[in-house]
Short mmCIF file of C-alpha atoms in Angstrom, two decimals:
data_model
loop_
_atom_site.label_atom_id
_atom_site.label_comp_id
_atom_site.label_asym_id
_atom_site.label_seq_id
_atom_site.Cartn_x
_atom_site.Cartn_y
_atom_site.Cartn_z
CA UNK A 16 -28.00 -63.98 11.79
CA UNK A 17 -25.52 -63.60 8.87
CA UNK A 18 -22.64 -62.30 9.69
CA UNK A 19 -22.63 -60.05 6.72
CA UNK A 20 -25.64 -58.01 8.85
CA UNK A 21 -24.99 -56.43 11.84
CA UNK A 22 -26.52 -56.46 14.88
CA UNK A 23 -28.76 -53.34 16.48
CA UNK A 24 -29.07 -54.32 19.05
CA UNK A 25 -27.26 -52.15 21.85
CA UNK A 26 -24.35 -54.19 23.81
CA UNK A 27 -23.45 -53.26 27.23
CA UNK A 28 -19.88 -52.10 27.78
CA UNK A 29 -17.92 -55.39 30.00
CA UNK A 30 -15.63 -55.52 31.79
CA UNK A 31 -13.11 -56.74 29.67
CA UNK A 32 -13.57 -53.18 27.73
CA UNK A 33 -13.46 -51.12 30.14
CA UNK A 34 -9.80 -52.26 30.85
CA UNK A 35 -8.32 -52.41 27.58
CA UNK A 36 -9.68 -48.58 27.28
CA UNK A 37 -7.62 -47.57 31.00
CA UNK A 38 -4.17 -48.89 29.40
CA UNK A 39 -1.31 -46.59 28.56
CA UNK A 40 -0.89 -45.23 25.46
CA UNK A 41 2.25 -42.63 25.91
CA UNK A 42 5.28 -43.24 26.39
CA UNK A 43 6.14 -40.57 29.07
CA UNK A 44 2.31 -42.06 31.08
CA UNK A 45 4.09 -45.19 30.98
CA UNK A 46 8.12 -44.55 32.44
CA UNK A 47 5.59 -42.93 35.02
CA UNK A 48 3.73 -45.78 35.97
CA UNK A 49 7.16 -47.50 36.18
CA UNK A 50 9.32 -44.80 38.19
CA UNK A 51 11.00 -44.34 35.27
CA UNK A 52 13.90 -41.91 34.68
CA UNK A 53 12.32 -39.73 32.24
CA UNK A 54 15.87 -39.76 30.04
CA UNK A 55 14.02 -42.61 28.17
CA UNK A 56 11.30 -40.20 26.30
CA UNK A 57 13.34 -38.92 23.22
CA UNK A 58 13.65 -42.08 22.10
CA UNK A 59 10.21 -43.28 23.00
CA UNK A 60 8.42 -40.59 21.78
CA UNK A 61 10.59 -40.92 18.23
CA UNK A 62 9.29 -44.64 18.33
CA UNK A 63 5.66 -43.89 19.50
CA UNK A 64 5.30 -41.80 16.78
CA UNK A 65 5.72 -44.24 14.05
CA UNK A 66 4.15 -47.13 16.12
CA UNK A 67 2.34 -46.16 19.12
CA UNK A 68 2.81 -47.26 22.63
CA UNK A 69 0.17 -49.47 23.85
CA UNK A 70 0.11 -51.86 26.50
CA UNK A 71 -3.07 -52.89 29.20
CA UNK A 72 -2.56 -51.47 32.92
CA UNK A 73 -2.85 -55.34 34.41
CA UNK A 74 0.52 -56.76 32.36
CA UNK A 75 2.10 -53.14 33.58
CA UNK A 76 1.95 -54.53 37.38
CA UNK A 77 4.07 -57.25 36.46
CA UNK A 78 6.55 -55.57 35.59
CA UNK A 79 9.56 -54.74 38.11
CA UNK A 80 8.73 -51.02 39.11
CA UNK A 81 12.21 -48.89 38.52
CA UNK A 82 14.34 -51.43 36.20
CA UNK A 83 14.77 -50.53 32.64
CA UNK A 84 15.84 -53.34 31.55
CA UNK A 85 12.40 -55.51 32.50
CA UNK A 86 11.92 -57.90 30.37
CA UNK A 87 8.67 -57.16 29.69
CA UNK A 88 9.04 -53.28 29.50
CA UNK A 89 11.53 -53.89 26.81
CA UNK A 90 8.78 -55.87 24.70
CA UNK A 91 6.45 -52.53 24.64
CA UNK A 92 8.73 -49.47 25.27
CA UNK A 93 10.51 -47.88 22.24
CA UNK A 94 14.05 -47.41 22.59
CA UNK A 95 16.43 -45.25 19.87
CA UNK A 96 17.66 -48.79 18.12
CA UNK A 97 14.30 -48.64 16.62
CA UNK A 98 15.16 -46.19 13.85
CA UNK A 99 18.31 -48.01 12.50
CA UNK A 100 18.06 -48.61 9.42
CA UNK A 101 19.20 -52.43 8.53
CA UNK A 102 18.64 -53.58 4.56
CA UNK A 103 17.81 -57.07 5.36
CA UNK A 104 14.80 -55.47 7.72
CA UNK A 105 12.02 -55.34 5.74
CA UNK A 106 7.78 -53.48 6.04
CA UNK A 107 6.75 -57.19 5.01
CA UNK A 108 9.02 -60.02 6.41
CA UNK A 109 7.12 -63.25 5.68
CA UNK A 110 5.52 -62.28 2.81
CA UNK A 111 2.02 -61.52 3.93
CA UNK A 112 0.84 -59.10 1.02
CA UNK A 113 1.59 -61.92 -1.78
CA UNK A 114 0.09 -64.32 0.40
CA UNK A 115 -3.55 -62.56 0.22
CA UNK A 116 -6.29 -64.65 -1.79
CA UNK A 117 -9.53 -62.90 -0.91
CA UNK A 118 -9.69 -59.78 1.77
CA UNK A 119 -8.24 -60.58 4.72
CA UNK A 120 -7.34 -64.29 3.95
CA UNK A 121 -3.88 -65.34 3.86
CA UNK A 122 -3.85 -69.38 2.09
CA UNK A 123 0.14 -69.90 2.89
CA UNK A 124 -0.26 -73.08 4.09
CA UNK A 125 -1.95 -76.34 2.98
CA UNK A 126 -5.07 -77.15 4.81
CA UNK A 127 -5.77 -73.81 6.40
CA UNK A 128 -5.89 -70.40 6.12
CA UNK A 129 -6.21 -67.06 8.18
CA UNK A 130 -8.28 -64.36 8.52
CA UNK A 131 -7.00 -60.91 9.38
CA UNK A 132 -9.70 -60.11 11.16
CA UNK A 133 -8.49 -55.94 12.55
CA UNK A 134 -5.84 -54.52 13.14
CA UNK A 135 -6.38 -53.62 17.04
CA UNK A 136 -3.71 -55.18 19.71
CA UNK A 137 -4.03 -54.65 23.53
CA UNK A 138 -1.03 -54.24 23.67
CA UNK A 139 1.90 -53.20 20.48
CA UNK A 140 5.13 -55.11 20.51
CA UNK A 141 7.61 -53.50 19.20
CA UNK A 142 9.09 -56.48 17.47
CA UNK A 143 5.07 -57.02 15.69
CA UNK A 144 5.99 -58.89 12.51
CA UNK A 145 2.79 -56.70 11.37
CA UNK A 146 3.82 -53.28 12.67
CA UNK A 147 3.24 -52.32 8.43
CA UNK A 148 0.41 -54.00 7.51
CA UNK A 149 -2.30 -52.35 5.78
CA UNK A 150 -4.44 -52.94 7.71
CA UNK A 151 -7.09 -50.50 6.66
CA UNK A 152 -7.50 -52.63 3.31
CA UNK A 153 -6.57 -55.99 3.84
CA UNK A 154 -9.17 -57.23 6.65
CA UNK A 155 -11.55 -59.25 6.32
CA UNK A 156 -14.39 -57.53 8.66
CA UNK A 157 -13.76 -54.83 5.79
CA UNK A 158 -16.46 -56.35 3.77
CA UNK A 159 -18.82 -57.36 6.88
CA UNK A 160 -16.60 -61.08 6.31
CA UNK A 161 -18.70 -61.80 3.30
CA UNK A 162 -15.04 -62.42 0.34
CA UNK A 163 -13.64 -64.12 3.24
CA UNK A 164 -16.78 -66.25 3.59
CA UNK A 165 -17.35 -67.38 0.14
CA UNK A 166 -12.79 -68.00 -0.37
CA UNK A 167 -13.36 -70.48 2.45
CA UNK A 168 -16.41 -72.13 1.28
CA UNK A 169 -14.98 -72.37 -1.89
CA UNK A 170 -11.30 -74.83 -0.91
CA UNK A 171 -12.67 -78.48 0.13
CA UNK A 172 -9.19 -78.83 0.82
CA UNK A 173 -9.43 -76.73 3.57
CA UNK A 174 -9.97 -77.95 7.51
CA UNK A 175 -8.54 -75.56 9.63
CA UNK A 176 -9.25 -71.08 9.80
CA UNK A 177 -6.88 -69.32 11.79
CA UNK A 178 -8.66 -65.61 13.55
CA UNK A 179 -5.55 -63.55 13.48
CA UNK A 180 -5.06 -60.30 13.34
CA UNK A 181 -3.87 -57.30 14.73
CA UNK A 182 -5.92 -59.48 17.67
CA UNK A 183 -9.06 -61.17 16.93
CA UNK A 184 -10.05 -61.19 20.88
CA UNK A 185 -10.38 -56.77 20.71
CA UNK A 186 -13.62 -57.69 18.54
CA UNK A 187 -16.41 -57.78 20.49
CA UNK A 188 -18.54 -61.04 21.01
CA UNK A 189 -21.06 -59.84 19.05
CA UNK A 190 -18.68 -59.61 16.09
CA UNK A 191 -17.42 -62.56 16.16
CA UNK A 192 -19.80 -64.85 17.73
CA UNK A 193 -21.93 -64.68 14.14
CA UNK A 194 -18.49 -65.17 12.64
CA UNK A 195 -17.53 -68.38 14.14
CA UNK A 196 -21.58 -69.69 13.79
CA UNK A 197 -20.87 -68.70 9.93
CA UNK A 198 -17.66 -70.60 9.98
CA UNK A 199 -19.49 -73.85 12.07
CA UNK A 200 -21.68 -73.92 9.00
CA UNK A 201 -18.96 -74.71 6.57
CA UNK A 202 -18.97 -78.73 6.26
CA UNK A 203 -15.35 -79.11 5.82
CA UNK A 204 -13.67 -76.99 8.07
CA UNK A 205 -12.84 -78.87 11.34
CA UNK A 206 -10.79 -76.64 13.62
CA UNK A 207 -11.66 -73.28 14.21
CA UNK A 208 -7.59 -71.74 15.95
CA UNK A 209 -7.37 -68.88 17.83
CA UNK A 210 -4.51 -66.98 18.03
CA UNK A 211 -4.58 -64.61 20.67
CA UNK A 212 -2.24 -62.37 23.03
CA UNK A 213 -5.52 -60.95 25.28
CA UNK A 214 -5.44 -64.21 27.46
CA UNK A 215 -2.12 -63.26 28.71
CA UNK A 216 -1.55 -59.96 28.64
CA UNK A 217 -5.80 -58.87 29.40
CA UNK A 218 -7.03 -62.20 30.87
CA UNK A 219 -10.42 -60.25 31.37
CA UNK A 220 -11.22 -61.27 28.34
CA UNK A 221 -11.67 -64.89 28.73
CA UNK A 222 -14.93 -64.48 29.82
CA UNK A 223 -18.50 -66.91 29.47
CA UNK A 224 -19.74 -64.74 26.96
CA UNK A 225 -16.09 -65.40 24.63
CA UNK A 226 -15.89 -69.20 26.11
CA UNK A 227 -19.79 -69.94 24.73
CA UNK A 228 -19.23 -69.14 21.38
CA UNK A 229 -15.60 -70.36 20.87
CA UNK A 230 -16.25 -73.72 22.35
CA UNK A 231 -19.49 -74.03 22.12
CA UNK A 232 -19.95 -75.24 19.04
CA UNK A 233 -19.40 -77.99 16.14
CA UNK A 234 -15.07 -76.92 15.16
CA UNK A 235 -12.71 -78.12 17.21
CA UNK A 236 -11.51 -74.88 19.41
CA UNK A 237 -7.36 -74.62 19.94
CA UNK A 238 -6.30 -71.51 21.57
CA UNK A 239 -2.18 -70.41 20.14
CA UNK A 240 -1.12 -68.11 23.26
CA UNK A 241 2.16 -66.03 22.72
CA UNK A 242 3.64 -65.30 25.84
CA UNK A 243 7.36 -64.40 25.86
CA UNK A 244 8.74 -65.20 29.44
CA UNK A 245 7.05 -66.82 32.69
CA UNK A 246 7.51 -63.90 34.06
CA UNK A 247 4.27 -62.37 32.13
CA UNK A 248 2.51 -65.83 33.99
CA UNK A 249 0.46 -64.60 36.80
CA UNK A 250 -2.16 -66.11 38.67
CA UNK A 251 -4.64 -64.27 36.31
CA UNK A 252 -3.71 -66.09 33.18
CA UNK A 253 -3.62 -69.65 35.27
CA UNK A 254 -7.85 -68.63 36.18
CA UNK A 255 -8.24 -67.57 32.34
CA UNK A 256 -6.22 -70.74 31.36
CA UNK A 257 -8.68 -73.10 33.29
CA UNK A 258 -11.32 -70.95 32.00
CA UNK A 259 -11.23 -72.48 28.91
CA UNK A 260 -8.80 -76.12 29.62
CA UNK A 261 -12.94 -76.76 31.47
CA UNK A 262 -14.43 -75.74 28.12
CA UNK A 263 -12.38 -78.64 26.06
CA UNK A 264 -9.92 -75.69 24.05
CA UNK A 265 -6.20 -77.25 23.24
CA UNK A 266 -3.90 -74.44 24.30
CA UNK A 267 -0.49 -73.64 22.79
CA UNK A 268 1.75 -71.67 23.02
CA UNK A 269 4.33 -69.17 20.48
CA UNK A 270 6.81 -67.50 22.33
CA UNK A 271 9.40 -65.63 19.96
CA UNK A 272 13.47 -65.49 20.76
CA UNK A 273 14.46 -61.68 21.90
CA UNK A 274 17.85 -61.08 22.13
CA UNK A 275 18.57 -60.00 26.09
CA UNK A 276 14.73 -60.74 27.01
CA UNK A 277 14.26 -64.33 26.71
CA UNK A 278 17.81 -65.91 25.40
CA UNK A 279 18.95 -67.57 27.31
CA UNK A 280 18.30 -71.37 28.76
CA UNK A 281 16.67 -70.18 32.37
CA UNK A 282 13.91 -67.49 30.70
CA UNK A 283 13.02 -70.44 28.08
CA UNK A 284 12.93 -73.01 30.78
CA UNK A 285 10.68 -71.07 33.38
CA UNK A 286 8.52 -70.29 30.41
CA UNK A 287 8.17 -73.84 29.47
CA UNK A 288 7.34 -75.57 33.09
CA UNK A 289 5.16 -72.33 34.00
CA UNK A 290 3.65 -73.02 30.54
CA UNK A 291 3.05 -76.68 31.59
CA UNK A 292 1.90 -75.88 35.28
CA UNK A 293 -1.66 -74.00 33.69
CA UNK A 294 -2.53 -76.93 31.05
CA UNK A 295 -0.84 -74.59 28.19
CA UNK A 296 2.02 -76.67 25.29
CA UNK A 297 5.13 -75.24 24.60
CA UNK A 298 4.77 -74.71 20.27
CA UNK A 299 6.90 -72.48 19.02
CA UNK A 300 9.93 -70.59 19.75
CA UNK A 301 9.53 -68.36 16.59
CA UNK A 302 13.08 -66.89 15.42
CA UNK A 303 12.34 -63.04 14.80
CA UNK A 304 11.00 -62.36 11.31
CA UNK A 305 12.81 -59.37 10.04
CA UNK A 306 10.73 -56.67 10.18
CA UNK A 307 11.59 -52.85 9.98
CA UNK A 308 13.10 -51.00 13.32
CA UNK A 309 13.05 -54.33 14.85
CA UNK A 310 17.02 -55.20 14.08
CA UNK A 311 17.77 -54.87 18.41
CA UNK A 312 16.08 -57.68 18.95
CA UNK A 313 17.52 -60.53 16.83
CA UNK A 314 19.12 -63.78 18.16
CA UNK A 315 22.10 -65.10 15.98
CA UNK A 316 20.91 -68.54 14.18
CA UNK A 317 23.94 -70.37 15.62
CA UNK A 318 23.17 -68.79 18.98
CA UNK A 319 19.52 -69.74 18.43
CA UNK A 320 20.73 -73.37 18.19
CA UNK A 321 23.00 -73.80 20.48
CA UNK A 322 19.68 -72.41 23.02
CA UNK A 323 17.75 -75.13 21.86
CA UNK A 324 20.01 -77.59 21.72
CA UNK A 325 20.51 -76.69 25.69
CA UNK A 326 16.40 -77.05 26.44
CA UNK A 327 16.67 -80.02 25.08
CA UNK A 328 18.54 -81.22 26.92
CA UNK A 329 17.49 -80.05 30.67
CA UNK A 330 14.01 -80.39 29.46
CA UNK A 331 11.49 -83.26 28.28
CA UNK A 332 10.43 -83.64 24.86
CA UNK A 333 6.84 -82.02 25.02
CA UNK A 334 8.08 -78.93 26.55
CA UNK A 335 10.76 -77.79 24.39
CA UNK A 336 9.47 -75.61 21.81
CA UNK A 337 9.91 -76.08 18.23
CA UNK A 338 12.98 -73.74 17.36
CA UNK A 339 11.21 -72.24 13.59
CA UNK A 340 11.26 -69.52 11.48
CA UNK A 341 8.91 -67.87 8.49
CA UNK A 342 10.60 -67.30 5.08
CA UNK A 343 8.17 -65.60 2.55
CA UNK A 344 6.56 -68.40 -0.01
CA UNK A 345 7.95 -71.33 1.84
CA UNK A 346 4.75 -74.27 1.89
CA UNK A 347 5.68 -74.27 5.50
CA UNK A 348 7.21 -72.91 8.53
CA UNK A 349 11.33 -73.86 8.65
CA UNK A 350 12.68 -75.81 11.57
CA UNK A 351 15.96 -74.23 12.49
CA UNK A 352 16.24 -77.33 14.79
CA UNK A 353 15.24 -80.92 16.43
CA UNK A 354 13.67 -80.75 20.26
CA UNK A 355 14.83 -83.12 21.97
CA UNK A 356 12.82 -86.63 22.45
CA UNK A 357 13.23 -87.34 26.41
#
């Protein structure tokens, strides 16, 4: 079936979709679930009004009950600092809008292009660099993938396509599998990369149907996870990663450096070690994208470099993620340090 033709066959609501629908979507219910003081509510409600709270229950279960400084909670609970106005923090910090080459297609770097598949996420991270992105006007699925696929077919220099969003895995398999088949038929493509937080925050998403379309085609499958702290990685995430590895998927992780959450050597070391134990290679440690509303997460470059250097002294080079930053208009990510090689 062509990706341009919508299926009329009814689709059963899967286990992962049921779990997604059960997620917390209000700051008051999130605070109540963790036994936290409702005094946090005014600030949380203010942030929620501009960028809603959304977090799966399974992810909340990994948080420390009664601890407002839990590193997982800090990623999803709005704080008063989100209202701070800093002219250096903008709505499009990495130049996505200027890189749109076709509906939903970002073509920034040589040899690879990114599809904005959806604006939906299973979890709304407060530091999200696309929290202000106009998904309603600029996602690839808006026109049933047609213009996006036409663009990819017409660029023989492309060897890799990246599915991103939002989070592509919030789309059901009956939407994604036909897209993967269309991409598989583009002869100059070699790899299909998916950037997703769902295997971490909603590991139920990695089911048989997903693995079949993702790893069953000609294109080499690559999954880039997004975990920022070792506490995110429980046995359910390990099981999802194992299922992907058994299917031949290359697993990488990219994290964001966040003040008060993972900006210390112990946290970064624990994250790299736990990732590798699950068969996931640490890939990037991103310096924060300066998006409006995320000023309070910023770690100064000097501190970030010192952290990366200390981490390189403690771990073998393959466990040290590359500290990097995305600069609007640059032809590649900007390295901020050189990982160790020991």
